[in-house]
mmCIF file of C-alpha atoms in Angstrom:
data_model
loop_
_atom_site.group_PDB
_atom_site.id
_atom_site.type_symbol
_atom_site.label_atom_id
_atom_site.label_comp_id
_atom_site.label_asym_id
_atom_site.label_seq_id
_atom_site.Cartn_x
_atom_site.Cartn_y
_atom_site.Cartn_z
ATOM 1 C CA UNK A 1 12.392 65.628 4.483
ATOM 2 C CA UNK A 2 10.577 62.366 5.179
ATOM 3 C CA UNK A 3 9.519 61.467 1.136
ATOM 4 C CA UNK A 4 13.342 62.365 0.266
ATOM 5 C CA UNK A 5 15.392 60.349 2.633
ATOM 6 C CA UNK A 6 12.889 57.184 2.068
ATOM 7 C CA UNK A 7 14.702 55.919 -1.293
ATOM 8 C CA UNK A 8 18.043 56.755 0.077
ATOM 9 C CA UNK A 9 17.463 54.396 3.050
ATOM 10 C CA UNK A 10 16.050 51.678 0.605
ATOM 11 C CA UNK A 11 19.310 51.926 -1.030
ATOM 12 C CA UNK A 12 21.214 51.065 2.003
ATOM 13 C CA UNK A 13 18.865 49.316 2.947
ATOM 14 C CA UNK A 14 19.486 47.060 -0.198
ATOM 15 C CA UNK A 15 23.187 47.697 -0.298
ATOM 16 C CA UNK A 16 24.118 46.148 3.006
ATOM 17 C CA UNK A 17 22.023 43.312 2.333
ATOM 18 C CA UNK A 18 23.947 40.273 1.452
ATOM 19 C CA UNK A 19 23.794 38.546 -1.980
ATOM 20 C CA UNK A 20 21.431 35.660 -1.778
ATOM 21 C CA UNK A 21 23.478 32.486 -1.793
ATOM 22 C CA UNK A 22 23.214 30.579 -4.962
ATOM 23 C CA UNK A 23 23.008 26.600 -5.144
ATOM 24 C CA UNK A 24 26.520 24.700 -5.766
ATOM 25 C CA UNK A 25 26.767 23.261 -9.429
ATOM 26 C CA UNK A 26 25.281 19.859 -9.494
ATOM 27 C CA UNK A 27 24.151 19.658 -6.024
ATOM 28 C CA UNK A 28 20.596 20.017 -6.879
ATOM 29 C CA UNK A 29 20.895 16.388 -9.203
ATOM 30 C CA UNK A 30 22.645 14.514 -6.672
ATOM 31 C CA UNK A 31 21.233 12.554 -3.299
ATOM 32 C CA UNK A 32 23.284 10.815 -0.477
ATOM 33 C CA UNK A 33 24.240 7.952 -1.561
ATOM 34 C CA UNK A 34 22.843 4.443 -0.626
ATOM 35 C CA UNK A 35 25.661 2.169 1.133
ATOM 36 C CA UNK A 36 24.636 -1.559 1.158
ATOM 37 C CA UNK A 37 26.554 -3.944 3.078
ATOM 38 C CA UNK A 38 28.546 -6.421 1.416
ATOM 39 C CA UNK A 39 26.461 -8.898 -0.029
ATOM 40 C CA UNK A 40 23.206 -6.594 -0.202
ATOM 41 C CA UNK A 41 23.347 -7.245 -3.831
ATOM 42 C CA UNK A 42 23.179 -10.952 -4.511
ATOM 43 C CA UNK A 43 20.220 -11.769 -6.202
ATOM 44 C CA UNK A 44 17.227 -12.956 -4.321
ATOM 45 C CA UNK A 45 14.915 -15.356 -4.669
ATOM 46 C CA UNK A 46 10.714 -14.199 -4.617
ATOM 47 C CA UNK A 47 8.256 -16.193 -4.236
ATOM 48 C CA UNK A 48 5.837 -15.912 -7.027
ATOM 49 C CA UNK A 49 1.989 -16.886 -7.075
ATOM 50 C CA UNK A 50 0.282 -15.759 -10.774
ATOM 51 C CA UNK A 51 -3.354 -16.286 -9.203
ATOM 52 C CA UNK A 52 -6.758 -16.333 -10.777
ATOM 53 C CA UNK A 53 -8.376 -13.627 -13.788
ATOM 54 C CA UNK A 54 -6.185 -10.965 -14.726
ATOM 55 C CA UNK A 55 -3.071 -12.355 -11.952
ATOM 56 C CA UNK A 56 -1.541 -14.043 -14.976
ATOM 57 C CA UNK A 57 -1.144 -11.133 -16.768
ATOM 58 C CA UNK A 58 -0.292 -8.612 -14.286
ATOM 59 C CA UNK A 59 2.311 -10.790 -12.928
ATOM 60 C CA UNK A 60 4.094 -11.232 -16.208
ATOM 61 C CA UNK A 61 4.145 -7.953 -16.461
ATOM 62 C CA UNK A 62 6.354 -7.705 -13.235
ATOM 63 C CA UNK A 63 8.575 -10.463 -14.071
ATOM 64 C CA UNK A 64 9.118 -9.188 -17.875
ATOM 65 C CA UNK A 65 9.894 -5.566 -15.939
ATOM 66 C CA UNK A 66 12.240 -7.156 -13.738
ATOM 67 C CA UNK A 67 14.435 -8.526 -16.513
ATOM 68 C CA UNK A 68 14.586 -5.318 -18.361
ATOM 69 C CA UNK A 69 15.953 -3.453 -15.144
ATOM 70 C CA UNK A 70 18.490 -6.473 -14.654
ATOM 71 C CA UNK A 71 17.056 -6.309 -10.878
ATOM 72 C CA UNK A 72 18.507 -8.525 -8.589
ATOM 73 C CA UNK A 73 15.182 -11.124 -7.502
ATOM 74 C CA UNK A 74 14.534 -14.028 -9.459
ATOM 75 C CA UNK A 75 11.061 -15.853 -8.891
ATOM 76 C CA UNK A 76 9.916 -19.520 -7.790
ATOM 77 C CA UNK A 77 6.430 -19.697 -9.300
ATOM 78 C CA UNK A 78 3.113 -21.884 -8.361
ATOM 79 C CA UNK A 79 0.505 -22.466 -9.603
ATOM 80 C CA UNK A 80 -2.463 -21.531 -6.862
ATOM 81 C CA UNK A 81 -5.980 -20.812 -7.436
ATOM 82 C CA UNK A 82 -9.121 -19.388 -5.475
ATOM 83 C CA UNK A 83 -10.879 -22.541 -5.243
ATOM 84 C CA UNK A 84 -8.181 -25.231 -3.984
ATOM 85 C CA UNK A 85 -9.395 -26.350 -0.399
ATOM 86 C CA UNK A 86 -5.927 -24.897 0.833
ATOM 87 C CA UNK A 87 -2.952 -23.319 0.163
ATOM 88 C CA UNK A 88 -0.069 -26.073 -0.729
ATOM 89 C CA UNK A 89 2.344 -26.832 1.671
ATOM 90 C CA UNK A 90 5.279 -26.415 -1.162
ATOM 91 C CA UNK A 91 4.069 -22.303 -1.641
ATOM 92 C CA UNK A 92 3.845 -22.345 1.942
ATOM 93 C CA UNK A 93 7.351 -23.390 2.630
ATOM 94 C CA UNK A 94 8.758 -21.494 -0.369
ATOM 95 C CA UNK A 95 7.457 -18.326 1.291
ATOM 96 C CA UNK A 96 9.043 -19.017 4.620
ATOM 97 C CA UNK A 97 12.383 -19.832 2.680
ATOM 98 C CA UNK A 98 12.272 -16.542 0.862
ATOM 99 C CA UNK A 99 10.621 -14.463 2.873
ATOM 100 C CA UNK A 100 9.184 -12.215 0.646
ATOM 101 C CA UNK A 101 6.354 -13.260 -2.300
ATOM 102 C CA UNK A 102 4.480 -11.333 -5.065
ATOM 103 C CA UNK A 103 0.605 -12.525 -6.126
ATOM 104 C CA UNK A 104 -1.965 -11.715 -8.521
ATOM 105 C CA UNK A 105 -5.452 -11.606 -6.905
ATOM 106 C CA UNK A 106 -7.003 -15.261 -5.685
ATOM 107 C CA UNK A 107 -10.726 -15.644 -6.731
ATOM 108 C CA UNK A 108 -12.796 -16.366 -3.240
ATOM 109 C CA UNK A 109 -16.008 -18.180 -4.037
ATOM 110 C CA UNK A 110 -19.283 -16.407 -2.294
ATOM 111 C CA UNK A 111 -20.591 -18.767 0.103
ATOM 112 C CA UNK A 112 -20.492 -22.302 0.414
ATOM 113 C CA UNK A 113 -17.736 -24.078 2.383
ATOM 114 C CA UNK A 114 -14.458 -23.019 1.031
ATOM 115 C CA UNK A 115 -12.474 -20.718 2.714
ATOM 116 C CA UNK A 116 -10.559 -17.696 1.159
ATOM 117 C CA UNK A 117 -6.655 -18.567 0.326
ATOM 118 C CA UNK A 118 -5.879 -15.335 0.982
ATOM 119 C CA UNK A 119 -7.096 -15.255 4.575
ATOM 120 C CA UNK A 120 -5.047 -18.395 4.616
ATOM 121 C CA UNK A 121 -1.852 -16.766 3.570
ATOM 122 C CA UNK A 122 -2.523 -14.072 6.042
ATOM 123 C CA UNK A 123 -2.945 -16.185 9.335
ATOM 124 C CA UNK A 124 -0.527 -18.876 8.194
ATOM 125 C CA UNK A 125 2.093 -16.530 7.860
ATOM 126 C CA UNK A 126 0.728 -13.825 10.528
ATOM 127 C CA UNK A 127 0.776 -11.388 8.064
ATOM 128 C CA UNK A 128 -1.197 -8.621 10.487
ATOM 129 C CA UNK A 129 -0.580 -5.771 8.680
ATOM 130 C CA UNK A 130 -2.047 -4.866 5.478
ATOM 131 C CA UNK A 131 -1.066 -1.540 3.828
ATOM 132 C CA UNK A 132 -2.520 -0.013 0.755
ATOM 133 C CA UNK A 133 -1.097 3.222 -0.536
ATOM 134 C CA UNK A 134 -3.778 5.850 -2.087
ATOM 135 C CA UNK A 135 -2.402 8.578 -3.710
ATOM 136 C CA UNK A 136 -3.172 11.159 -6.699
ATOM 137 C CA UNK A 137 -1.062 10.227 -9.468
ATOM 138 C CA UNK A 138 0.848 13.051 -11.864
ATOM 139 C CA UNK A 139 -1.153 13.592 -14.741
ATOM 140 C CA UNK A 140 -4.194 11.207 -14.133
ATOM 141 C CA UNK A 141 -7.615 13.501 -13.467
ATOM 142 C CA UNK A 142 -9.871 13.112 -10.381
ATOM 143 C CA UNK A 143 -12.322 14.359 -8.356
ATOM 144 C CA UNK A 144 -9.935 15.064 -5.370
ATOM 145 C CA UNK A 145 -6.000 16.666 -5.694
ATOM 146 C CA UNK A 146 -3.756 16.469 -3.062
ATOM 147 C CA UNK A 147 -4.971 12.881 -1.664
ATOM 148 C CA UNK A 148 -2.244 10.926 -0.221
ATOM 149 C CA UNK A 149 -3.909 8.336 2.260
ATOM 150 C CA UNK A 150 -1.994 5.177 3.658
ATOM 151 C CA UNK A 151 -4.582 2.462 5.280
ATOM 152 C CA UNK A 152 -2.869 0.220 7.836
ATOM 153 C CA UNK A 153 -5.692 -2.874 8.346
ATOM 154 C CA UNK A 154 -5.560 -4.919 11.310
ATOM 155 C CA UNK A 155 -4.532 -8.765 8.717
ATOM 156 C CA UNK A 156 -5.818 -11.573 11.457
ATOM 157 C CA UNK A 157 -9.172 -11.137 13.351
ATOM 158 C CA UNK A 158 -12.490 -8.875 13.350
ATOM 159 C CA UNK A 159 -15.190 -10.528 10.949
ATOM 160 C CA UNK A 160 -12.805 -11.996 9.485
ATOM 161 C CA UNK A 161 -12.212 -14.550 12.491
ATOM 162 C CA UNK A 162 -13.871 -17.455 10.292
ATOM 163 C CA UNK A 163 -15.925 -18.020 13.651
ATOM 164 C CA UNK A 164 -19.304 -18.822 12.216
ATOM 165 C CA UNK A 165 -21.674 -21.550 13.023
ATOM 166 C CA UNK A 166 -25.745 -22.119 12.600
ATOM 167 C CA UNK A 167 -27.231 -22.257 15.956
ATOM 168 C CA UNK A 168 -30.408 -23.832 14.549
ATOM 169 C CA UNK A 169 -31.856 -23.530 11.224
ATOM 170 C CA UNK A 170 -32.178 -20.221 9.655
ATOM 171 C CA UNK A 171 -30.214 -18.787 12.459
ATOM 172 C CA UNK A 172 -26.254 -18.020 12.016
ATOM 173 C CA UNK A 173 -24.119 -16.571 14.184
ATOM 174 C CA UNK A 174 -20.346 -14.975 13.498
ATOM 175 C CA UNK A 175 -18.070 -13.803 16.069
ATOM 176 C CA UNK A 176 -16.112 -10.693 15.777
ATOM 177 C CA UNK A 177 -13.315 -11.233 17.797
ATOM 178 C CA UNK A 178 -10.770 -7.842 19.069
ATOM 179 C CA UNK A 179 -7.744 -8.987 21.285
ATOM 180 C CA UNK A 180 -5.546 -6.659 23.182
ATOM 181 C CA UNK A 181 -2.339 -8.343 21.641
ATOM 182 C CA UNK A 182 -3.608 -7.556 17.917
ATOM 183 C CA UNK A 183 -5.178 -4.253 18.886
ATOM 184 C CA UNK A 184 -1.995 -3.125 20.028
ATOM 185 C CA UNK A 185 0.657 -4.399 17.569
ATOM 186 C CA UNK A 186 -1.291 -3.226 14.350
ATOM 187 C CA UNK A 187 -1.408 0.520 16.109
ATOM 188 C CA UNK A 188 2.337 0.618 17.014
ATOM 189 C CA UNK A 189 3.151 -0.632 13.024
ATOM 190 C CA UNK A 190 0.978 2.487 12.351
ATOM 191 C CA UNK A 191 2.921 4.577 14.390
ATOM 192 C CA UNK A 192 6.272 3.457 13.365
ATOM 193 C CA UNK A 193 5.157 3.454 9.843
ATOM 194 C CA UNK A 194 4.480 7.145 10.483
ATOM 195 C CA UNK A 195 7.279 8.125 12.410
ATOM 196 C CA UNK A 196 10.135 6.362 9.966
ATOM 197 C CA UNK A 197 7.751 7.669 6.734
ATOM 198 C CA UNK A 198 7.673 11.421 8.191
ATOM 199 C CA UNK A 199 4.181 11.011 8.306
ATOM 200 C CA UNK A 200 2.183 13.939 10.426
ATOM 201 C CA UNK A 201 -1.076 12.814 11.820
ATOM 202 C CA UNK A 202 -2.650 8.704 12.696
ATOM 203 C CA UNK A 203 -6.402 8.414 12.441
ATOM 204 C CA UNK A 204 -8.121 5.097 14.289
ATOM 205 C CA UNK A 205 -11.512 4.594 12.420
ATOM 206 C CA UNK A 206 -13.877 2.611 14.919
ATOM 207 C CA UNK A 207 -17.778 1.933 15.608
ATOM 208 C CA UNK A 208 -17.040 2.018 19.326
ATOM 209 C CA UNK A 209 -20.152 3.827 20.083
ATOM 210 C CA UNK A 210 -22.207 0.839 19.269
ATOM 211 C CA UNK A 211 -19.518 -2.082 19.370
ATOM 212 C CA UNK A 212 -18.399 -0.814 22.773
ATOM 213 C CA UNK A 213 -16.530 -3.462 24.213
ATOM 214 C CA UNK A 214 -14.680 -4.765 20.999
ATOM 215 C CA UNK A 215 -13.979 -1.566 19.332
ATOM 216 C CA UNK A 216 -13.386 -0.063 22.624
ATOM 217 C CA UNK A 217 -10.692 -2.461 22.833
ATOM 218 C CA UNK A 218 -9.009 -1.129 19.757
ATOM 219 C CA UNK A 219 -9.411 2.330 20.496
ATOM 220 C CA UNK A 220 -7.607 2.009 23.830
ATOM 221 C CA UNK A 221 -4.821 0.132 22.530
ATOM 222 C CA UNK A 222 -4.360 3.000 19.623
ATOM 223 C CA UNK A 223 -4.565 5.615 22.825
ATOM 224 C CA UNK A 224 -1.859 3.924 24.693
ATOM 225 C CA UNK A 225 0.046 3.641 21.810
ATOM 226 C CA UNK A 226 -0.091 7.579 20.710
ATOM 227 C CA UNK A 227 1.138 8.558 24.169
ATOM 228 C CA UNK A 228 4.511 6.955 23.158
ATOM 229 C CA UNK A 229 4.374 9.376 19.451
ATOM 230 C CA UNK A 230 3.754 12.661 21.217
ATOM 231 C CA UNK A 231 5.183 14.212 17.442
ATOM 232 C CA UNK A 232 2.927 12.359 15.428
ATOM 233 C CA UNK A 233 -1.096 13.760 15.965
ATOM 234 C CA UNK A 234 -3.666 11.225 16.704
ATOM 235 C CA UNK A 235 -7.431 11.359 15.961
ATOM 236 C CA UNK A 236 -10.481 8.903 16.130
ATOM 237 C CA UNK A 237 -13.015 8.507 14.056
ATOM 238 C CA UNK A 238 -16.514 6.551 13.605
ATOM 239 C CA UNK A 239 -16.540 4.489 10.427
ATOM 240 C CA UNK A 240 -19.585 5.777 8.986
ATOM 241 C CA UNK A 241 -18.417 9.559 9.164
ATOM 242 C CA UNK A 242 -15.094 8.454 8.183
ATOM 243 C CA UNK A 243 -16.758 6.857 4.898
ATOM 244 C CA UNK A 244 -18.162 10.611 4.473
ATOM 245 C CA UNK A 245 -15.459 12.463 4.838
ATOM 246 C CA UNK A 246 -13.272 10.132 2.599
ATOM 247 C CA UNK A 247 -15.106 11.269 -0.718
ATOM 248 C CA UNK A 248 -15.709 14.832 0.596
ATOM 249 C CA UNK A 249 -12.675 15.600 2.005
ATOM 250 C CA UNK A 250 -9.896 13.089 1.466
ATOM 251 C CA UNK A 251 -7.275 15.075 1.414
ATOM 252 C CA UNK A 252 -7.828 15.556 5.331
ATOM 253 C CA UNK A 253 -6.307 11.711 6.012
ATOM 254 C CA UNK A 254 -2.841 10.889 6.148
ATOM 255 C CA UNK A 255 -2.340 7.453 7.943
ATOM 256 C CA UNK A 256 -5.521 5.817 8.980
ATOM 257 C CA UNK A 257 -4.860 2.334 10.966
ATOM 258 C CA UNK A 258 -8.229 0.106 11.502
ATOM 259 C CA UNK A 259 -9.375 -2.966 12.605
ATOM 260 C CA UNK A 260 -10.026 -5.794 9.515
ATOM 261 C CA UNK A 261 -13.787 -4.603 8.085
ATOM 262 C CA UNK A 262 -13.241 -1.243 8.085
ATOM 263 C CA UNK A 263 -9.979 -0.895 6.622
ATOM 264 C CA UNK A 264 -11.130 -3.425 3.708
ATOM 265 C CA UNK A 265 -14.280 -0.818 2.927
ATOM 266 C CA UNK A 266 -11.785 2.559 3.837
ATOM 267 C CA UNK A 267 -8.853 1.293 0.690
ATOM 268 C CA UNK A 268 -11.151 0.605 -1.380
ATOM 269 C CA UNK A 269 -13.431 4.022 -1.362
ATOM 270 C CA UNK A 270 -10.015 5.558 -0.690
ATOM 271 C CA UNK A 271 -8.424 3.796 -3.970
ATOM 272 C CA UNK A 272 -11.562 4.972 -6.316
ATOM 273 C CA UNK A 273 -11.554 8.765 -5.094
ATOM 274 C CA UNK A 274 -7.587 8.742 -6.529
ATOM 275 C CA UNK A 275 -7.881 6.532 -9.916
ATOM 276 C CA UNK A 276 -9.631 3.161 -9.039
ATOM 277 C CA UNK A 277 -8.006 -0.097 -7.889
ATOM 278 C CA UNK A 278 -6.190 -0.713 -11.020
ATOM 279 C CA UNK A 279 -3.167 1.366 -9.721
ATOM 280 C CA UNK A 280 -3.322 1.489 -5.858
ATOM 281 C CA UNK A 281 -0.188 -0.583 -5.169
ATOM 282 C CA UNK A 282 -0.479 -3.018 -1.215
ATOM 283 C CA UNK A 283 1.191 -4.788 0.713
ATOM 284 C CA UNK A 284 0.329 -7.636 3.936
ATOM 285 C CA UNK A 285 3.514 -7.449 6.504
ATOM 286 C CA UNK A 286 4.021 -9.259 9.251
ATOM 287 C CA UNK A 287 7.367 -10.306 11.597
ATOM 288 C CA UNK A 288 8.983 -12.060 9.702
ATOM 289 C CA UNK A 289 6.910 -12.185 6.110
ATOM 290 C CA UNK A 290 5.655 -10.339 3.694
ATOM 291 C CA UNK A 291 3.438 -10.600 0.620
ATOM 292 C CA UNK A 292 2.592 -7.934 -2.056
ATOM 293 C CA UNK A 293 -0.510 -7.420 -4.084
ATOM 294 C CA UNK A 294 -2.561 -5.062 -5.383
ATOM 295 C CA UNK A 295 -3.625 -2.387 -2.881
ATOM 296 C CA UNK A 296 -7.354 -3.018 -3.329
ATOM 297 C CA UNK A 297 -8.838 -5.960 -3.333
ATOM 298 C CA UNK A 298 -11.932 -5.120 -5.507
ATOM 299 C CA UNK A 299 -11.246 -6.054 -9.500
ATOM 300 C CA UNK A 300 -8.033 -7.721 -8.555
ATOM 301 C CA UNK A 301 -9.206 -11.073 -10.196
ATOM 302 C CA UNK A 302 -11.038 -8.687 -12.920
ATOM 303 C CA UNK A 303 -13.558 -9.943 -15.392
ATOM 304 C CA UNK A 304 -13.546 -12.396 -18.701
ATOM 305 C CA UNK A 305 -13.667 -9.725 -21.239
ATOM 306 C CA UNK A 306 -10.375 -8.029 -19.717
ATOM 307 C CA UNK A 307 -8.746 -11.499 -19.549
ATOM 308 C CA UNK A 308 -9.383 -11.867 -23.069
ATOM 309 C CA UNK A 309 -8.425 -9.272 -24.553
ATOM 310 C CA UNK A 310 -5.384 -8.797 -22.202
ATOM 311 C CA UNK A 311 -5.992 -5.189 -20.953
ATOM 312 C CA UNK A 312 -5.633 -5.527 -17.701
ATOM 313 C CA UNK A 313 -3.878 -2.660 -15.783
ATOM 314 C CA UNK A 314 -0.677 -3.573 -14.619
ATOM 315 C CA UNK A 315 0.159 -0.466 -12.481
ATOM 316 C CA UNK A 316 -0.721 -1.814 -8.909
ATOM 317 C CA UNK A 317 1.637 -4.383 -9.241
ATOM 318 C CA UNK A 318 4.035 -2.712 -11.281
ATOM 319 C CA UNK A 319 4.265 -0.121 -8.123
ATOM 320 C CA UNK A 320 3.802 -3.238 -5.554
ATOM 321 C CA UNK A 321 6.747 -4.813 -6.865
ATOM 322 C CA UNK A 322 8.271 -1.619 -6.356
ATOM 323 C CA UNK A 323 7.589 -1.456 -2.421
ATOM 324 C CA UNK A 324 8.579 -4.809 -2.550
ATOM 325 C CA UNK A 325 12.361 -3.703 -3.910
ATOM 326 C CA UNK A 326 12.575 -1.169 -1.164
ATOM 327 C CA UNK A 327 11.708 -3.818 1.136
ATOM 328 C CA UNK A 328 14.215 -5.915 -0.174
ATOM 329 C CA UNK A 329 16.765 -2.865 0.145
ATOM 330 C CA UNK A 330 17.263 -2.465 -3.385
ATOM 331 C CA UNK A 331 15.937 1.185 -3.366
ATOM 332 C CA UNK A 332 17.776 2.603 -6.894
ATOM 333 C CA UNK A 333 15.958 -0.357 -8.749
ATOM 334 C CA UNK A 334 12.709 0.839 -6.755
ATOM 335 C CA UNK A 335 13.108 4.701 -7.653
ATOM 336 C CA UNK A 336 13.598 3.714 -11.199
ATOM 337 C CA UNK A 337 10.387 1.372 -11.588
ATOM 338 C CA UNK A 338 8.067 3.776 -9.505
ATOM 339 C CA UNK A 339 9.752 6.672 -11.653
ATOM 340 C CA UNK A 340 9.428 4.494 -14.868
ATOM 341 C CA UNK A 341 5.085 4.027 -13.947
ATOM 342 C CA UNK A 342 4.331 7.394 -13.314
ATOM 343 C CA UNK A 343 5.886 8.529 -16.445
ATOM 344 C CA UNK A 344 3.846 6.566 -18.463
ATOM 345 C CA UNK A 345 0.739 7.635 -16.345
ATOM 346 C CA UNK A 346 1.602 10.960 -16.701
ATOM 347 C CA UNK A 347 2.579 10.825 -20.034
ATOM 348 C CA UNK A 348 -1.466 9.487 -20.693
ATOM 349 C CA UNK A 349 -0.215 7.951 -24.571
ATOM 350 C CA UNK A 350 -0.566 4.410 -23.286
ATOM 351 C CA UNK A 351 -3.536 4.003 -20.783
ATOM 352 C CA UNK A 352 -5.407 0.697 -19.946
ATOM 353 C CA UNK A 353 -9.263 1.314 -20.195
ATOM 354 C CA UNK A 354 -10.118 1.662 -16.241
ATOM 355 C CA UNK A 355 -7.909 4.891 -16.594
ATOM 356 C CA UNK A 356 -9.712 6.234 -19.750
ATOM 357 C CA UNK A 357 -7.248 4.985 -22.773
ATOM 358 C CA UNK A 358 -7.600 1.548 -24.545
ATOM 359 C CA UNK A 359 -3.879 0.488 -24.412
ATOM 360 C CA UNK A 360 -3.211 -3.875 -24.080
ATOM 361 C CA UNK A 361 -1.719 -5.054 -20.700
ATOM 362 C CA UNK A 362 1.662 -5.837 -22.857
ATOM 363 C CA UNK A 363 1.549 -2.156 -24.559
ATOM 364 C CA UNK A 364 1.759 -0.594 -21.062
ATOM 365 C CA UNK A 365 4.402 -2.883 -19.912
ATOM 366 C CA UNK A 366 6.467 -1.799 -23.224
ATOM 367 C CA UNK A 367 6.001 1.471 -22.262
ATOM 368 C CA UNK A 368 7.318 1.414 -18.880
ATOM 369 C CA UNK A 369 9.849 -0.976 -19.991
ATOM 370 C CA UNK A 370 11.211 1.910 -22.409
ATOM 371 C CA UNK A 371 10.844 4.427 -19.946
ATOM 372 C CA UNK A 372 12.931 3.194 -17.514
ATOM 373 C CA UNK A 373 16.300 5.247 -16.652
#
């Protein structure tokens, strides 16, 4: 009686079950729309610094990008380079008037007595946080799948104080110096960057069980601040594991915040497990600034032979001037450029020669240009 009345109840079963509900035409195409405020779309001005190596070419590539999209920036450009004794007061000013500026990489010399122009920019301008974006791109074959890794870098202090001095001959010492105040404003833009980014889990990277007192510092501050993100899941972790676990598991990181040092080292191991620095698009942020560059700083002034034969890859700053359009609140001009890049990444027909192909800087540009919606 059992094995007969089994189908029959799977019939009712099925019968009284409602029909599954099936998607409205054209809802699945269409997004909620973007209302600017009046006057969100006059054009704005960018500040525009071309740089050393490959910046020249890079950077033409965003501006001839630009123009094809019709998108509403226009540049100021200067003329800066790694070994001026400072940056000029006219790029500084331009910057404050605009707010926002776009660079190619700035050569630093190794040793001697000039300093770096970008460490310049950075405490100039209190740009504190930097923020590099490492993700898998569609199409492009690594190691690691499923990698998508923000690195939030404490901009202003750590080794990169500029606090050196000989005490006597053949003795040096340099100052690391951790304050409360910069401890605890790059962890709440980590945070926030999580929270507004829907963005699950925060990890502080630290060598607090050596450098007790100064990476202490920063791993209470990142404590105090997680209390307030009770939604968002916070973890710590010592640098030197951290650089393990990065190219064995990667995929295990979502936002990692760090003090200046680390986070330097962490983007760029980060940037070569997804594709190399070549298309790891950055950003430095601060209250009322903000410049964008290439995510990574190794290979962003390049070498001579890619400078002369004009293959440098133009992705990082193809997809850095597309950060810098959402910053700017032009987000349909930002969808289409990012969209535009991956395409021709995915597509894998025109490839500079860091990403396996042997395609010009100008024959990539072409190609996003055309594949823009």
């Amino acid at each position: 009686m059992a094995r007969r009345s089994a189908p029959l109840l799977r019939r009712l079963v099925s019968a009284s079950s409602p029909p599954a509900p099936q998607p409205l035409p054209g809802l699945a195409r269409r997004t909620v729309t973007y209302m600017p405020r009046p006057g969100d779309g006059a054009p704005r001005a960018v500040t525009l610094i071309p740089g050393d190596g490959i910046g020249p070419l890079v950077t033409g590539a965003v501006r001839q990008v630009m123009e094809a999209m019709h998108a509403p920036v226009y540049f100021e450009t200067y003329d800066v380079h790694g070994d001026m004794p400072t940056v000029p007061p006219a790029v500084i000013d331009s910057i404050r008037r605009n707010k926002v500026c776009i660079k190619g990489g700035l050569a630093t010399p190794v040793g001697g007595g000039v300093s770096s122009l970008n460490m310049q920019l950075r405490k100039e301008l209190d740009l504190y946080a930097s923020l590099v974006h490492c993700s898998n791109l569609p199409g492009l074959p690594t190691r690691h799948q499923g990698v998508d890794i923000v690195v939030i870098r404490e901009n202003t202090e750590g080794e990169y104080s500029g606090l050196e001095h000989e005490v006597v001959p053949g003795v040096v010492e340099s100052l690391k110096v951790i304050t409360k105040f910069c401890s605890e404003r790059i962890a709440k833009y980590a945070f926030e960057y999580a929270y507004l980014n829907n963005r699950k889990k925060v990890t502080a990277v630290h060598k607090a069980n050596i450098m007790k007192l100064a990476d202490g510092l920063f791993l209470e501050s990142c404590r105090e601040v997680a209390s307030k993100y009770p939604g968002i899941q916070y973890n710590e972790m010592i640098v030197d594991n951290c650089s393990m676990q990065l190219v064995s598991k990667p995929e295990q990181f979502d936002v990692m915040v760090t003090p200046n040092l680390y986070g330097n080292l962490v983007a760029n191991t980060a940037a070569g497990i997804v594709g190399g620095t070549g298309i790891m698009p950055g950003g430095n942020v601060g209250q009322d600034y903000a410049v964008f560059e290439q995510g990574a700083s190794a290979g962003n002034v390049g070498n001579e032979n890619i400078v002369e034969q004009k293959k440098a890859n133009p992705v990082a700053l193809l997809l850095s001037s597309a950060m810098m359009l959402r910053h700017l609140q032009f987000p349909s001009f930002a969808d289409r450029l990012e969209t535009a890049v991956k395409r021709v990444v995915a597509e894998g027909t025109y490839r500079t020669k860091d990403l396996g192909g042997s395609s010009t800087t100008q024959e990539v540009t072409d190609a996003v240009i055309a594949s823009l919606d």
